[in-house]
CSV table of C-alpha atoms in Angstrom, one decimal:
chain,number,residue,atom,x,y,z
A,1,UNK,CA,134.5,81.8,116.8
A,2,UNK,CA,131.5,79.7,117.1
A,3,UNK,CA,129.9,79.7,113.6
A,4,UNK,CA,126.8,78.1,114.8
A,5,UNK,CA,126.0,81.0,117.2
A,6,UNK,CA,126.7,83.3,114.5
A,7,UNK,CA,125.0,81.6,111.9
A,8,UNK,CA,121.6,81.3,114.8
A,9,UNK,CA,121.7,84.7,115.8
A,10,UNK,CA,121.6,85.7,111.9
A,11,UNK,CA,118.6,84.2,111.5
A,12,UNK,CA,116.6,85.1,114.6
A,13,UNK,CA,117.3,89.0,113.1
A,14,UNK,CA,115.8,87.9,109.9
A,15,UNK,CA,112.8,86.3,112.1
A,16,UNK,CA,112.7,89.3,114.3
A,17,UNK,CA,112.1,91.3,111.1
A,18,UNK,CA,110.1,88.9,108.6
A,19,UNK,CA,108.2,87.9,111.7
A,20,UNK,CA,106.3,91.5,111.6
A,21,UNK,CA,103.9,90.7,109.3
A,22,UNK,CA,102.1,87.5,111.9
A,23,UNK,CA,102.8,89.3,115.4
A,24,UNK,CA,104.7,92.4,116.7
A,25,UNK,CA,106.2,90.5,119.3
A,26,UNK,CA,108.8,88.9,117.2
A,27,UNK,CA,110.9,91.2,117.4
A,28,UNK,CA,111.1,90.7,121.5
A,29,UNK,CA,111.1,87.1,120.9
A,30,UNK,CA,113.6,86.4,118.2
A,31,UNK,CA,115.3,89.8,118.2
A,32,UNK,CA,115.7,89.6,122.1
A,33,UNK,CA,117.1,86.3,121.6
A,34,UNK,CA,119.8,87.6,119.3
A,35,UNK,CA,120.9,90.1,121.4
A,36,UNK,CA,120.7,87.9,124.3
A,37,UNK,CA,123.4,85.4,122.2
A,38,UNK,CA,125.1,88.2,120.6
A,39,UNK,CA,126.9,88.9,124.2
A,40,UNK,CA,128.9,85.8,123.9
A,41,UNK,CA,130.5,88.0,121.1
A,42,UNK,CA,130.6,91.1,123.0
A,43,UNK,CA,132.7,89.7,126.3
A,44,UNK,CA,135.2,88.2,123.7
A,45,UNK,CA,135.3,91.2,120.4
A,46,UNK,CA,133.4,94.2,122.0
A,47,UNK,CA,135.5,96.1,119.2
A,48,UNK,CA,132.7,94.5,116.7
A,49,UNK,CA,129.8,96.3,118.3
A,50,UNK,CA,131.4,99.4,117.7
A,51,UNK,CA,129.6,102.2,115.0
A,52,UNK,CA,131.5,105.0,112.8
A,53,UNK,CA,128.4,106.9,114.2
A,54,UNK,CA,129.3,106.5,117.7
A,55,UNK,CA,130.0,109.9,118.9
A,56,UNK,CA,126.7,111.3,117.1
A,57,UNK,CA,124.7,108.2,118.1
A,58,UNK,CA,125.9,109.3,121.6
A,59,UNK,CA,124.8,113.2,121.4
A,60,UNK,CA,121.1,111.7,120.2
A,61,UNK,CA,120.9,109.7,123.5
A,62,UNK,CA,122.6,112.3,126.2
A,63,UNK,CA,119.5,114.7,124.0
A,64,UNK,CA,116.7,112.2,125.0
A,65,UNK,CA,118.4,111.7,128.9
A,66,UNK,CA,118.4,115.4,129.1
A,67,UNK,CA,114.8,116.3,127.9
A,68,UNK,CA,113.6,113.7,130.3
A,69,UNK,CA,115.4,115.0,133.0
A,70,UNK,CA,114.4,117.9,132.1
A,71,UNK,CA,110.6,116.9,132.6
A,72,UNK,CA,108.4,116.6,136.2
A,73,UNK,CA,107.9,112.9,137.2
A,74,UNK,CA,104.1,113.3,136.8
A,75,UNK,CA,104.7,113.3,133.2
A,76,UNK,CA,106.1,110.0,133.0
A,77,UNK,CA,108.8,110.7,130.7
A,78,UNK,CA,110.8,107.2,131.2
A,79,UNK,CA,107.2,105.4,130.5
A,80,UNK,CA,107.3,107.6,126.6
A,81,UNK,CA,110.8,105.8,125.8
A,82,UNK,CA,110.3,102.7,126.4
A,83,UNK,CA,110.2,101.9,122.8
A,84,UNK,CA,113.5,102.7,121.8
A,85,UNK,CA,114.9,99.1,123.2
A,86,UNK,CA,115.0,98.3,119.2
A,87,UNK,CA,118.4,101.0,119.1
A,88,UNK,CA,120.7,98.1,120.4
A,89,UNK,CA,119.9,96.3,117.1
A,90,UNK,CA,122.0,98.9,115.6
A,91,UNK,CA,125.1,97.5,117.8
A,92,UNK,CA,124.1,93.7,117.6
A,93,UNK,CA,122.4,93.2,114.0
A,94,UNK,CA,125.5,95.5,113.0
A,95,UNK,CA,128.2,93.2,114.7
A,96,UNK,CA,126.3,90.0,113.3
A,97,UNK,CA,126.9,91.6,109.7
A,98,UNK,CA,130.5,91.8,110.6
A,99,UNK,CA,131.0,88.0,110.8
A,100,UNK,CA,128.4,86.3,109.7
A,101,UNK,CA,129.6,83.7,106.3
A,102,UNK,CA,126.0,83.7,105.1
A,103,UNK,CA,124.2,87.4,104.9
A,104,UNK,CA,121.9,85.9,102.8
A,105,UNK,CA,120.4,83.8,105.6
A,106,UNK,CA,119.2,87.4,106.8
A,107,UNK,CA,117.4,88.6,104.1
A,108,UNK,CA,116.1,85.3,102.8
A,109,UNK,CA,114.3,84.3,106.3
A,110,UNK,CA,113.0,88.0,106.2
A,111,UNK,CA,111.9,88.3,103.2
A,112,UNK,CA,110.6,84.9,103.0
A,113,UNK,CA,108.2,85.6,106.0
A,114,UNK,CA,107.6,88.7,104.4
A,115,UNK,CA,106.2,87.2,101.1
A,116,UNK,CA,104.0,84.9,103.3
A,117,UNK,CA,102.5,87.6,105.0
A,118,UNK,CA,101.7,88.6,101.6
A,119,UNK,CA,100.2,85.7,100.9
A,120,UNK,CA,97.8,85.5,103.9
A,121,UNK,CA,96.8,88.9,103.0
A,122,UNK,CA,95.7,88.0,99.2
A,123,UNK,CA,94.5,85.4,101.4
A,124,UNK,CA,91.7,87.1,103.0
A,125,UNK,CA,91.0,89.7,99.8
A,126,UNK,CA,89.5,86.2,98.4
A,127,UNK,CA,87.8,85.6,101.9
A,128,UNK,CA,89.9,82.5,102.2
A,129,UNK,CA,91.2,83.9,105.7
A,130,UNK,CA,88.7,85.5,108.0
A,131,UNK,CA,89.3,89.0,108.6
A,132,UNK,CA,91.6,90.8,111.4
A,133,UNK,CA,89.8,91.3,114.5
A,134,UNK,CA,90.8,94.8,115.1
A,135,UNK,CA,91.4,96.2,111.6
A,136,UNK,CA,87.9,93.9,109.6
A,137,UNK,CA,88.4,96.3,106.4
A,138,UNK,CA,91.8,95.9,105.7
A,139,UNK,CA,93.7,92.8,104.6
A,140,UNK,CA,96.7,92.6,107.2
A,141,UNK,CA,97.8,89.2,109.0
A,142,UNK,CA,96.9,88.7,112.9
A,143,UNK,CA,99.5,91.6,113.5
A,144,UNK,CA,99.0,95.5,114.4
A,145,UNK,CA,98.4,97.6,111.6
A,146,UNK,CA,102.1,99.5,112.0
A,147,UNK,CA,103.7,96.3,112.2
A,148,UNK,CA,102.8,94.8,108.9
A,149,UNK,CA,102.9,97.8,107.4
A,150,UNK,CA,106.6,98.6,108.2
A,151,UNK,CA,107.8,95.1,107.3
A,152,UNK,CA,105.6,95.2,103.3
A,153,UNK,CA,107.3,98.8,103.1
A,154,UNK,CA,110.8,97.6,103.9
A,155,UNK,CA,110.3,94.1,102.1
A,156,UNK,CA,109.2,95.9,98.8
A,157,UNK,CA,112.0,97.6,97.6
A,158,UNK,CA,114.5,95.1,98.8
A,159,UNK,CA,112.8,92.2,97.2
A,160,UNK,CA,112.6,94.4,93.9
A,161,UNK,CA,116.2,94.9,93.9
A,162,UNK,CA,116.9,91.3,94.9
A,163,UNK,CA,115.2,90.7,91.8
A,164,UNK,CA,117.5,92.4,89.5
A,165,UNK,CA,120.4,91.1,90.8
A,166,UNK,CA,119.2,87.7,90.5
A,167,UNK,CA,120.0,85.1,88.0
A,168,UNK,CA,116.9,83.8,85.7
A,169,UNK,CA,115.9,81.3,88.0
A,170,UNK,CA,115.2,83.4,91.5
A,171,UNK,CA,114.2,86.3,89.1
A,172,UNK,CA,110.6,85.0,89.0
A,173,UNK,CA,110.8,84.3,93.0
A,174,UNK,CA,111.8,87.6,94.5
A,175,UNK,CA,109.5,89.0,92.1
A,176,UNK,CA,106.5,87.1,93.5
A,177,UNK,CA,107.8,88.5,96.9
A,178,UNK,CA,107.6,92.1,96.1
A,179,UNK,CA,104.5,91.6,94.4
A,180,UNK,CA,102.3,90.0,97.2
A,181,UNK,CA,104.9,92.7,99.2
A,182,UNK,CA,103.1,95.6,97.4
A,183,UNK,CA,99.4,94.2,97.4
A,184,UNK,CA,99.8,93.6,101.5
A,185,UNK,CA,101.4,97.6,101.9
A,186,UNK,CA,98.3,99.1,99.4
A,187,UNK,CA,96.1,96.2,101.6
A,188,UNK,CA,96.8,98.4,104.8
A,189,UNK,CA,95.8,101.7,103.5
A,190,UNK,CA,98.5,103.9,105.4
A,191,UNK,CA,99.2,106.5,102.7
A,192,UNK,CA,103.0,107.1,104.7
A,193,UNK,CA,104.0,104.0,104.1
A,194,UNK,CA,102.5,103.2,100.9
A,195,UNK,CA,103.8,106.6,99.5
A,196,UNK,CA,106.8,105.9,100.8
A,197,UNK,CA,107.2,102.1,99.4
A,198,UNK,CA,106.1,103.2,96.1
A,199,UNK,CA,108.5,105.6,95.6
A,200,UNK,CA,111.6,104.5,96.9
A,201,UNK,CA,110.5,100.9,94.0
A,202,UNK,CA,110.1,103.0,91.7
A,203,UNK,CA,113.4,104.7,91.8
A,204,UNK,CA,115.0,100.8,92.3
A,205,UNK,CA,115.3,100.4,88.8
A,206,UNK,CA,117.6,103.8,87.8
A,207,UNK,CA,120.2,101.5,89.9
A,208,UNK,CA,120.9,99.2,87.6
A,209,UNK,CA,120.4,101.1,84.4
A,210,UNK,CA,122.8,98.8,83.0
A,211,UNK,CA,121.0,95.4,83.5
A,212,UNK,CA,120.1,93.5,80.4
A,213,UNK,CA,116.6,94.3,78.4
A,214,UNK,CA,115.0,90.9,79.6
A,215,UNK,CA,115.8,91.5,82.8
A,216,UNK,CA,114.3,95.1,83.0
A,217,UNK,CA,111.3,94.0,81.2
A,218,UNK,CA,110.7,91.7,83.6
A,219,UNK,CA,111.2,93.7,86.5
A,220,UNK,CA,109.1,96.5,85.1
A,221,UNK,CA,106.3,94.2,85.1
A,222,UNK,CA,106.2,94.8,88.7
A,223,UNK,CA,106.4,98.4,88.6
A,224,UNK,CA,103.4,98.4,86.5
A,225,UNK,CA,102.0,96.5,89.2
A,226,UNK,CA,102.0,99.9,91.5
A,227,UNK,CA,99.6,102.2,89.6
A,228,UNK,CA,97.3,99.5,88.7
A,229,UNK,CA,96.6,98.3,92.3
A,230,UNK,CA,96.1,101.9,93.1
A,231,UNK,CA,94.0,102.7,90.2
A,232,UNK,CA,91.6,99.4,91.0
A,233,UNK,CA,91.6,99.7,94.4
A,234,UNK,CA,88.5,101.9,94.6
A,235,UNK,CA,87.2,104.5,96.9
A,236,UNK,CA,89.5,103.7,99.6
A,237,UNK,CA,92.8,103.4,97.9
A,238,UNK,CA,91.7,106.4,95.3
A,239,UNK,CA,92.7,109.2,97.8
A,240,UNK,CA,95.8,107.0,98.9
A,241,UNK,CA,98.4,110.0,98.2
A,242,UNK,CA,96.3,112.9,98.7
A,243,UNK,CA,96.1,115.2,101.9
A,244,UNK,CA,93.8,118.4,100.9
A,245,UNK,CA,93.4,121.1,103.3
A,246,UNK,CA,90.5,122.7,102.1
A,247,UNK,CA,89.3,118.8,102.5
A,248,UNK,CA,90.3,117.2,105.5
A,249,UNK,CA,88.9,114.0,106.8
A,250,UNK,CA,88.9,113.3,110.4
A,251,UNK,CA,91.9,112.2,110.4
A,252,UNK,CA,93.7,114.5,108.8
A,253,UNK,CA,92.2,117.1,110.8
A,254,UNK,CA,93.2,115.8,113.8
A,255,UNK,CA,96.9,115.2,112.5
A,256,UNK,CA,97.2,119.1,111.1
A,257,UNK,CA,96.0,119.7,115.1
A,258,UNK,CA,98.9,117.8,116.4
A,259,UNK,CA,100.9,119.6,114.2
A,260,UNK,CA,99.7,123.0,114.9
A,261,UNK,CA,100.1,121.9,118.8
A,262,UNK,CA,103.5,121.1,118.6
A,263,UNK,CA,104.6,124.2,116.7
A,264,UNK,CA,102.7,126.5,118.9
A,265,UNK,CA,104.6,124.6,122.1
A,266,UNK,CA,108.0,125.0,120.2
A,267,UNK,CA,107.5,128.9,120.3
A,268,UNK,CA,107.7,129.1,123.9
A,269,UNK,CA,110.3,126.7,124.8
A,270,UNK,CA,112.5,127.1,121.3
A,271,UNK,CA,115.7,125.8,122.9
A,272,UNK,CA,115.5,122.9,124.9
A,273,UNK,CA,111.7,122.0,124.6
A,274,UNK,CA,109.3,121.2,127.3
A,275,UNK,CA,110.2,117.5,128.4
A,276,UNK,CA,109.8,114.6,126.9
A,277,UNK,CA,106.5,113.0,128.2
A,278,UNK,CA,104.7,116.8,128.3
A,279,UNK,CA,103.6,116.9,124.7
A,280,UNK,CA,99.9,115.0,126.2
A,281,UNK,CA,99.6,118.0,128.4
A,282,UNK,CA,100.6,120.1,125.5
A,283,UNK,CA,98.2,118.8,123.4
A,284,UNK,CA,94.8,118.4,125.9
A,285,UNK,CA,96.1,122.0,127.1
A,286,UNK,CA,95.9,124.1,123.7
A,287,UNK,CA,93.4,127.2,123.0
A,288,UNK,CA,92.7,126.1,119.9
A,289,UNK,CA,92.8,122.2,119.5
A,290,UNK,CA,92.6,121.0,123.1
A,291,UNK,CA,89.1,120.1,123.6
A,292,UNK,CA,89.0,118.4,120.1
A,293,UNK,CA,92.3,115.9,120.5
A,294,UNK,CA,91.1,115.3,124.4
A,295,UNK,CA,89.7,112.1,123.5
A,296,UNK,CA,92.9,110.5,121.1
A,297,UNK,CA,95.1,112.0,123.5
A,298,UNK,CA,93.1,109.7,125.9
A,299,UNK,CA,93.1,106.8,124.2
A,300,UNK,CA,96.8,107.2,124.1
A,301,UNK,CA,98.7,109.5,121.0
A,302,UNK,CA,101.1,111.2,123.3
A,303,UNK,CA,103.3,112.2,120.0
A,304,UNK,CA,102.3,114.9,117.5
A,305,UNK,CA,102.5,112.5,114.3
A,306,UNK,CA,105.4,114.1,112.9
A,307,UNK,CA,108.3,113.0,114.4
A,308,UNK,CA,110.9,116.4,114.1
A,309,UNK,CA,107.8,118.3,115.3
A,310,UNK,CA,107.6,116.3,118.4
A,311,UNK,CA,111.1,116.8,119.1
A,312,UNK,CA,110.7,120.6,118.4
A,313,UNK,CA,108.0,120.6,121.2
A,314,UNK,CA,109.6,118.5,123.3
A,315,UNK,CA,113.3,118.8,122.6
A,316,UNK,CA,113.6,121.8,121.6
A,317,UNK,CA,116.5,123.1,118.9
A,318,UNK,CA,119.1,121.1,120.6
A,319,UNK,CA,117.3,118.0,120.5
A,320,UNK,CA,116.1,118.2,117.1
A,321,UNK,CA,120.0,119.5,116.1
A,322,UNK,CA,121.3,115.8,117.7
A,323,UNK,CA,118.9,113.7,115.9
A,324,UNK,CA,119.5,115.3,112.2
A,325,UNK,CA,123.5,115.0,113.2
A,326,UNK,CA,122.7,111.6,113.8
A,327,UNK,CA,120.4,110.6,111.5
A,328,UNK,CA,122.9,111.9,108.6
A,329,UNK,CA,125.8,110.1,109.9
A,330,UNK,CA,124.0,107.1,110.0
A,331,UNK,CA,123.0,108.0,106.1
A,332,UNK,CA,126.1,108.7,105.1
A,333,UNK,CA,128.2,105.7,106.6
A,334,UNK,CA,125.8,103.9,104.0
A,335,UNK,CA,126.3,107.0,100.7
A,336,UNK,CA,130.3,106.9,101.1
A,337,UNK,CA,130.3,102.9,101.1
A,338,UNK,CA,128.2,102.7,97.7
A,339,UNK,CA,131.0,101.9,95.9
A,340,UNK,CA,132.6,99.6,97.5
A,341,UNK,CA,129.8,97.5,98.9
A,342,UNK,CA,126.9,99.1,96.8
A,343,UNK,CA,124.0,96.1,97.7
A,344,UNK,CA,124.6,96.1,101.5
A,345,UNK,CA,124.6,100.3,101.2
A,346,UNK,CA,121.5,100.2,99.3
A,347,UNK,CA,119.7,99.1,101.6
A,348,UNK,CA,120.9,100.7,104.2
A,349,UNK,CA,119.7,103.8,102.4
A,350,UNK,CA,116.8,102.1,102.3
A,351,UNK,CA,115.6,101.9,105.8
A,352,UNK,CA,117.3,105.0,106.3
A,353,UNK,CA,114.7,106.8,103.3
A,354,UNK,CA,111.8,104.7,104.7
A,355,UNK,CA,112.3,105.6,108.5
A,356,UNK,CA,112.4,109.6,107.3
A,357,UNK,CA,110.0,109.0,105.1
A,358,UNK,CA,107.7,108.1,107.7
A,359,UNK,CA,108.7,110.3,110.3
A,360,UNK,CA,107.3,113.1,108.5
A,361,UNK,CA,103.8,112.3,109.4
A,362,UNK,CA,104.2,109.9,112.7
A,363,UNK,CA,106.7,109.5,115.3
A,364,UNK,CA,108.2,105.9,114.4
A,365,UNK,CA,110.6,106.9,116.8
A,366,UNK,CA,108.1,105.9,119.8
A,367,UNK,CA,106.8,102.8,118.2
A,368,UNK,CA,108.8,99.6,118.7
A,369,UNK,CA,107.5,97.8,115.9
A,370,UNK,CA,108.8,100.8,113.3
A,371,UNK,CA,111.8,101.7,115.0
A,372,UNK,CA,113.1,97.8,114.9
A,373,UNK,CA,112.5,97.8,111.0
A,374,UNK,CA,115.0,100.5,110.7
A,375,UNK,CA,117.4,99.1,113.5
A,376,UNK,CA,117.5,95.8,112.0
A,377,UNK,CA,118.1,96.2,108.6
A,378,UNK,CA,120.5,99.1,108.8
A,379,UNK,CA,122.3,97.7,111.9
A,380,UNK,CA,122.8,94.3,109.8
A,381,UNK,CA,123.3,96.6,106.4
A,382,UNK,CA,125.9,98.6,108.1
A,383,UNK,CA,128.0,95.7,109.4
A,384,UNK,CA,127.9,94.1,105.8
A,385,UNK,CA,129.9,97.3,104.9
A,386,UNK,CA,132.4,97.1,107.3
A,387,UNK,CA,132.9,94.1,107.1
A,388,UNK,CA,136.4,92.3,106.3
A,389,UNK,CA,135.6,91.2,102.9
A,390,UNK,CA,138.4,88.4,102.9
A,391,UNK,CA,138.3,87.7,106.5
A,392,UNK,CA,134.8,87.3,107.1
A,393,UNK,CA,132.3,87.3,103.8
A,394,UNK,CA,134.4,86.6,101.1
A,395,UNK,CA,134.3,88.4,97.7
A,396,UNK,CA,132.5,86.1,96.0
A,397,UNK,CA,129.6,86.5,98.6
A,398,UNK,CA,129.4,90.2,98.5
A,399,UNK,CA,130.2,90.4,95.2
A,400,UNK,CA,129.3,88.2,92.5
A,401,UNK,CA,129.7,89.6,88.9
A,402,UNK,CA,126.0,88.3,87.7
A,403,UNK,CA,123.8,87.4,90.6
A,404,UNK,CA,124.7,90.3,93.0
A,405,UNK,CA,123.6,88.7,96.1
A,406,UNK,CA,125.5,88.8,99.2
């Protein structure tokens, strides 16, 4: 087998992730490039692009055939999907983690771009860097807003655990990553993903209760890092993790609209929904909230910022049965594997926690950019698990008693 290819294609993943924080067309670019090399593989082992999940995976996709079948052509259902392209990373990035003899090239290149999107946004909090063109009050690179803030929630917890497996020497290096990791996520000011990233950090370090005392001390350092960026990031960042009702700003308002839309068009289409592409209609169409979300729904939210509500509306029961089947036989290929391979299922659970996490109060789903940050780093997470460990990575890759690191 060409190591070279495999070796190439493991690090255009990495850059298709990493590269999230500078441009959301990385993932097109390096990530379509990896699947584009990745087919060499396929004509000669298709067996390695095959999932545990398959059959599930399969009822999720003949769900979102049906509810746009389902759907007139004048509400463009096949124009609503065209972000879910990043699914096939679950086949490639998963077949890559099969073979490939250095994992590490993955998460290093992703995390390494991640840390230097870090930097640049430390960058401009000093004015050092002018200011995003779109987004002037927050301190993201030259990327949209979702983008980078997907990649600093993803790279956070994985660089924090990186850092406990470590040996002395990288400690202090995958530390600095999750540190300028954190100050980019709080930098964007999406509670979700902050939230989120915050949480699933915190609960990093109850993984490896056992670790020495330098080592946790050390580590901690960073977790003390959460509340006091929070606490001194004034006004903006004081109401981070709050959603009052009695309260709402603008754009909470118009969220708890979308919400209320969706559940009132569940009601009369409980089953099978109304059709994927329908839920603008939906929305511009409601007694209540129509005239007010005329002008988003405009400008282009055709989702109802919660992703199982938006399936309820538009996919009804069934459709909202397939994608919890699914989504918990992804999670679970990653739960039953913690023993054996517990650093490639951590993170699996990882961008399995942050994808729900988020789903709750958007529809990453329908966004390439989020969808590809789950793709990619379960997909590669779920072929380090299945991998032949004396065949392909080696034991002392996957397994090292002290380091821990692929």
């Amino acid at each position: 087998m060409n190591s070279k290819l495999i070796l190439t294609c493991t690090a255009l993943l990495g850059v298709a992730l990493g590269s999230l924080a500078f441009s959301k067309a990385g993932i097109a670019i390096a990530g379509g490039l990896a699947i584009l090399l990745s087919l060499q593989l396929l004509r000669k082992q298709p067996k390695l692009f095959s999932l545990s999940f398959q059959t599930p995976f399969l009822a999720f996709l003949f769900s979102i055939a049906l509810a746009t079948l389902l759907t007139p052509a004048s509400a463009e259902p096949w124009a609503k999907i065209d972000g879910l392209w990043p699914l096939s990373f679950l086949f490639c990035a998963g077949a890559i983690g099969k073979i490939t003899p250095k994992p590490m090239l993955f998460f290093a290149t992703f995390l390494g771009l991640a840390g230097a999107g870090g930097l640049y946004s430390v960058g401009m909090a000093i004015d050092w860097l002018p200011p995003h063109k779109i987004y002037s009050g927050r301190h993201i690179g030259p990327t949209h807003i979702f983008a980078f803030s997907v990649v600093m929630t993803t790279a956070l917890p994985v660089a924090l655990d990186f850092a406990f497996r470590a040996q002395k020497k990288m400690r202090f290096l995958w530390v600095l990553v999750a540190l300028l990791s954190l100050f980019a996520l709080v930098s964007t000011g999406e509670r979700a993903n902050t939230g989120v990233g915050c949480l699933i950090a915190a609960f990093v370090p109850a993984l490896h209760f056992k670790s020495g005392r330098a080592k946790l001390i050390g580590v901690g350092i960073l977790l003390l890092a959460i509340p006091a960026i929070l606490h001194f990031g004034g006004d903006k960042l004081a109401g981070l993790l709050s959603f009052d009702f009695a309260n709402l700003n603008s754009s909470d308002t118009m969220r708890a609209a979308h919400w209320s839309v969706a559940w009132d068009s569940w009601k009369t289409a409980p089953l099978f929904g109304h059709g994927l592409g329908t839920y603008s209609d939906l929305a511009v169409q409601h007694p209540v909230h129509g005239d007010f979300l005329r002008t988003p729904v405009r400008h282009g939210q055709f989702a109802a910022h919660s992703y199982p509500l938006h399936t309820l509306a538009t996919q009804g029961l069934f459709g909202l049965a397939c994608v919890c089947w699914c989504a918990a036989a992804i999670l679970m290929s990653f739960v039953r594997a913690f023993k054996a391979r517990p650093q490639a299922a951590t993170y699996g659970i990882f961008a399995c926690l942050i994808f729900a996490g988020t789903s709750l109060t958007d529809t990453p789903m329908y966004q390439s950019v989020r969808l590809a940050a789950f793709t990619l780093l379960a997909g590669f997470s779920y072929g380090l698990i299945v991998a032949d460990q004396n065949k392909m990575l080696g034991s002392k890759q996957m397994t090292p008693p002290k380091e821990g690191v692929l």
